[in-house]
Amino acid sequence: MQQFLALSVVAPNGTRIAQSVKTLEVRSWVPTELPLKDLLIVENQNFLINDSDEEEEIAVALVDVVSIHVWQNDEIEPASATGWSEGYFAWVLSNVRPVKQQLKVQAKRKIYQVALDFP
């Protein structure tokens, strides 16, 4: 089993990340440490509102997050957003590696750890 840090993203944005269409992930918070190498993107179907919310979902990609900046109003398209709001952070996603097989993973809030048998 390998240990990964994971981040849940609501559909269809996990798939957009795996396809390198969405190159910025927008969040209201920043992680405590950078870079985040081999961050597992888990695509879930519902917004997870409470810290205790969890769903069994699908791992879609591994990415690296090497920088974060204040989200700008000209970054709607790379974030695959429908609009812009002040006060958010853009996580720059790089080294995107789609997960080829369907791996079931728990979706949780914030950044969390998962153990996977990854080929």
PDB file of C-alpha atoms in Angstrom:
ATOM      1  CA  MET A   1       0.000   0.000   0.000  1.00  0.00           C
ATOM      2  CA  GLN A   2       1.173   3.497  -0.855  1.00  0.00           C
ATOM      3  CA  GLN A   3       0.211   6.591   1.145  1.00  0.00           C
ATOM      4  CA  PHE A   4      -1.042   9.640  -0.750  1.00  0.00           C
ATOM      5  CA  LEU A   5      -2.337  13.053   0.170  1.00  0.00           C
ATOM      6  CA  ALA A   6      -5.713  13.558  -1.508  1.00  0.00           C
ATOM      7  CA  LEU A   7      -8.012  16.417  -2.461  1.00  0.00           C
ATOM      8  CA  SER A   8     -11.678  15.961  -3.381  1.00  0.00           C
ATOM      9  CA  VAL A   9     -13.049  17.931  -6.328  1.00  0.00           C
ATOM     10  CA  VAL A  10     -16.709  18.003  -7.360  1.00  0.00           C
ATOM     11  CA  ALA A  11     -17.581  16.506 -10.761  1.00  0.00           C
ATOM     12  CA  PRO A  12     -16.956  17.251 -13.569  1.00  0.00           C
ATOM     13  CA  ASN A  13     -13.893  19.198 -12.408  1.00  0.00           C
ATOM     14  CA  GLY A  14     -11.837  16.158 -11.409  1.00  0.00           C
ATOM     15  CA  THR A  15     -12.164  14.856 -14.964  1.00  0.00           C
ATOM     16  CA  ARG A  16     -11.260  18.309 -16.308  1.00  0.00           C
ATOM     17  CA  ILE A  17      -8.102  18.238 -14.167  1.00  0.00           C
ATOM     18  CA  ALA A  18      -7.222  14.728 -15.426  1.00  0.00           C
ATOM     19  CA  GLN A  19      -7.658  15.990 -19.015  1.00  0.00           C
ATOM     20  CA  SER A  20      -5.463  19.075 -18.299  1.00  0.00           C
ATOM     21  CA  VAL A  21      -8.384  21.350 -19.206  1.00  0.00           C
ATOM     22  CA  LYS A  22      -8.622  22.748 -15.658  1.00  0.00           C
ATOM     23  CA  THR A  23      -5.136  23.959 -14.686  1.00  0.00           C
ATOM     24  CA  LEU A  24      -6.103  25.951 -11.585  1.00  0.00           C
ATOM     25  CA  GLU A  25      -7.970  24.648  -8.550  1.00  0.00           C
ATOM     26  CA  VAL A  26      -9.666  27.484  -6.670  1.00  0.00           C
ATOM     27  CA  ARG A  27     -10.014  27.237  -2.895  1.00  0.00           C
ATOM     28  CA  SER A  28     -10.760  29.602  -0.019  1.00  0.00           C
ATOM     29  CA  TRP A  29      -7.776  28.243   1.930  1.00  0.00           C
ATOM     30  CA  VAL A  30      -4.141  27.311   1.370  1.00  0.00           C
ATOM     31  CA  PRO A  31      -2.306  24.172   2.498  1.00  0.00           C
ATOM     32  CA  THR A  32       0.181  24.406   5.321  1.00  0.00           C
ATOM     33  CA  GLU A  33       3.076  23.226   3.130  1.00  0.00           C
ATOM     34  CA  LEU A  34       4.176  23.454  -0.487  1.00  0.00           C
ATOM     35  CA  PRO A  35       5.005  21.832  -2.782  1.00  0.00           C
ATOM     36  CA  LEU A  36       2.339  19.131  -2.798  1.00  0.00           C
ATOM     37  CA  LYS A  37       3.800  16.384  -4.975  1.00  0.00           C
ATOM     38  CA  ASP A  38       1.678  13.431  -6.138  1.00  0.00           C
ATOM     39  CA  LEU A  39      -1.550  14.918  -4.771  1.00  0.00           C
ATOM     40  CA  LEU A  40      -4.362  12.473  -5.557  1.00  0.00           C
ATOM     41  CA  ILE A  41      -7.424  14.133  -7.087  1.00  0.00           C
ATOM     42  CA  VAL A  42     -10.653  12.392  -6.096  1.00  0.00           C
ATOM     43  CA  GLU A  43     -13.781  13.280  -8.061  1.00  0.00           C
ATOM     44  CA  ASN A  44     -16.927  13.303  -5.936  1.00  0.00           C
ATOM     45  CA  GLN A  45     -20.544  14.010  -6.851  1.00  0.00           C
ATOM     46  CA  ASN A  46     -21.608  16.328  -4.017  1.00  0.00           C
ATOM     47  CA  PHE A  47     -20.157  19.307  -2.197  1.00  0.00           C
ATOM     48  CA  LEU A  48     -18.789  18.194   1.154  1.00  0.00           C
ATOM     49  CA  ILE A  49     -20.025  20.860   3.552  1.00  0.00           C
ATOM     50  CA  ASN A  50     -19.223  19.505   7.026  1.00  0.00           C
ATOM     51  CA  ASP A  51     -15.851  18.181   8.204  1.00  0.00           C
ATOM     52  CA  SER A  52     -17.465  14.778   8.845  1.00  0.00           C
ATOM     53  CA  ASP A  53     -18.895  14.481   5.295  1.00  0.00           C
ATOM     54  CA  GLU A  54     -17.490  11.565   3.269  1.00  0.00           C
ATOM     55  CA  GLU A  55     -18.396   9.686   0.074  1.00  0.00           C
ATOM     56  CA  GLU A  56     -16.850   6.726  -1.696  1.00  0.00           C
ATOM     57  CA  GLU A  57     -15.731   8.065  -5.062  1.00  0.00           C
ATOM     58  CA  ILE A  58     -13.119   7.665  -7.819  1.00  0.00           C
ATOM     59  CA  ALA A  59      -9.453   8.708  -7.997  1.00  0.00           C
ATOM     60  CA  VAL A  60      -8.919  10.490 -11.313  1.00  0.00           C
ATOM     61  CA  ALA A  61      -5.399  11.976 -11.347  1.00  0.00           C
ATOM     62  CA  LEU A  62      -2.127  12.634  -9.593  1.00  0.00           C
ATOM     63  CA  VAL A  63      -0.925  16.239  -9.751  1.00  0.00           C
ATOM     64  CA  ASP A  64       1.717  18.501  -8.291  1.00  0.00           C
ATOM     65  CA  VAL A  65       0.891  21.846  -6.693  1.00  0.00           C
ATOM     66  CA  VAL A  66       4.067  23.921  -6.597  1.00  0.00           C
ATOM     67  CA  SER A  67       2.590  27.391  -6.262  1.00  0.00           C
ATOM     68  CA  ILE A  68      -0.516  29.197  -5.065  1.00  0.00           C
ATOM     69  CA  HIS A  69      -1.515  32.796  -5.703  1.00  0.00           C
ATOM     70  CA  VAL A  70      -4.500  35.076  -5.194  1.00  0.00           C
ATOM     71  CA  TRP A  71      -7.093  34.142  -7.817  1.00  0.00           C
ATOM     72  CA  GLN A  72      -7.406  36.849 -10.482  1.00  0.00           C
ATOM     73  CA  ASN A  73     -10.531  37.815 -12.415  1.00  0.00           C
ATOM     74  CA  ASP A  74      -8.842  36.907 -15.717  1.00  0.00           C
ATOM     75  CA  GLU A  75      -8.345  33.275 -14.581  1.00  0.00           C
ATOM     76  CA  ILE A  76     -11.945  32.057 -14.924  1.00  0.00           C
ATOM     77  CA  GLU A  77     -11.210  29.829 -17.928  1.00  0.00           C
ATOM     78  CA  PRO A  78      -8.153  27.960 -16.554  1.00  0.00           C
ATOM     79  CA  ALA A  79     -10.140  27.377 -13.357  1.00  0.00           C
ATOM     80  CA  SER A  80     -13.154  26.061 -15.346  1.00  0.00           C
ATOM     81  CA  ALA A  81     -15.231  28.459 -13.259  1.00  0.00           C
ATOM     82  CA  THR A  82     -18.590  29.978 -14.097  1.00  0.00           C
ATOM     83  CA  GLY A  83     -17.653  33.301 -12.505  1.00  0.00           C
ATOM     84  CA  TRP A  84     -15.100  35.081 -10.361  1.00  0.00           C
ATOM     85  CA  SER A  85     -15.204  36.145  -6.700  1.00  0.00           C
ATOM     86  CA  GLU A  86     -12.634  37.976  -4.643  1.00  0.00           C
ATOM     87  CA  GLY A  87     -10.884  36.321  -1.712  1.00  0.00           C
ATOM     88  CA  TYR A  88      -9.952  32.958  -3.237  1.00  0.00           C
ATOM     89  CA  PHE A  89      -6.651  31.274  -4.011  1.00  0.00           C
ATOM     90  CA  ALA A  90      -5.578  29.626  -7.279  1.00  0.00           C
ATOM     91  CA  TRP A  91      -3.617  26.419  -6.864  1.00  0.00           C
ATOM     92  CA  VAL A  92      -1.433  25.931  -9.949  1.00  0.00           C
ATOM     93  CA  LEU A  93      -1.692  22.287 -11.078  1.00  0.00           C
ATOM     94  CA  SER A  94       1.208  20.724 -12.962  1.00  0.00           C
ATOM     95  CA  ASN A  95       2.617  17.307 -13.860  1.00  0.00           C
ATOM     96  CA  VAL A  96      -0.899  15.907 -14.318  1.00  0.00           C
ATOM     97  CA  ARG A  97      -1.024  12.118 -14.534  1.00  0.00           C
ATOM     98  CA  PRO A  98      -4.491  10.621 -15.127  1.00  0.00           C
ATOM     99  CA  VAL A  99      -5.331   7.479 -13.153  1.00  0.00           C
ATOM    100  CA  LYS A 100      -5.971   4.809 -15.789  1.00  0.00           C
ATOM    101  CA  GLN A 101      -8.103   2.377 -13.802  1.00  0.00           C
ATOM    102  CA  GLN A 102     -11.097   3.069 -11.590  1.00  0.00           C
ATOM    103  CA  LEU A 103      -9.866   3.191  -8.001  1.00  0.00           C
ATOM    104  CA  LYS A 104     -12.479   3.704  -5.288  1.00  0.00           C
ATOM    105  CA  VAL A 105     -11.346   6.219  -2.669  1.00  0.00           C
ATOM    106  CA  GLN A 106     -13.042   8.072   0.155  1.00  0.00           C
ATOM    107  CA  ALA A 107     -13.775  11.709  -0.640  1.00  0.00           C
ATOM    108  CA  LYS A 108     -13.309  14.025   2.347  1.00  0.00           C
ATOM    109  CA  ARG A 109     -12.864  17.717   3.046  1.00  0.00           C
ATOM    110  CA  LYS A 110      -9.533  19.585   2.892  1.00  0.00           C
ATOM    111  CA  ILE A 111      -6.363  17.552   2.298  1.00  0.00           C
ATOM    112  CA  TYR A 112      -6.421  14.050   3.725  1.00  0.00           C
ATOM    113  CA  GLN A 113      -4.445  10.804   3.560  1.00  0.00           C
ATOM    114  CA  VAL A 114      -5.392   7.663   1.673  1.00  0.00           C
ATOM    115  CA  ALA A 115      -3.683   4.296   1.291  1.00  0.00           C
ATOM    116  CA  LEU A 116      -3.889   2.726  -2.168  1.00  0.00           C
ATOM    117  CA  ASP A 117      -2.568  -0.294  -3.986  1.00  0.00           C
ATOM    118  CA  PHE A 118      -1.265   1.724  -6.903  1.00  0.00           C
ATOM    119  CA  PRO A 119       0.268  -0.169  -9.824  1.00  0.00           C
TER     120      PRO A 119
END
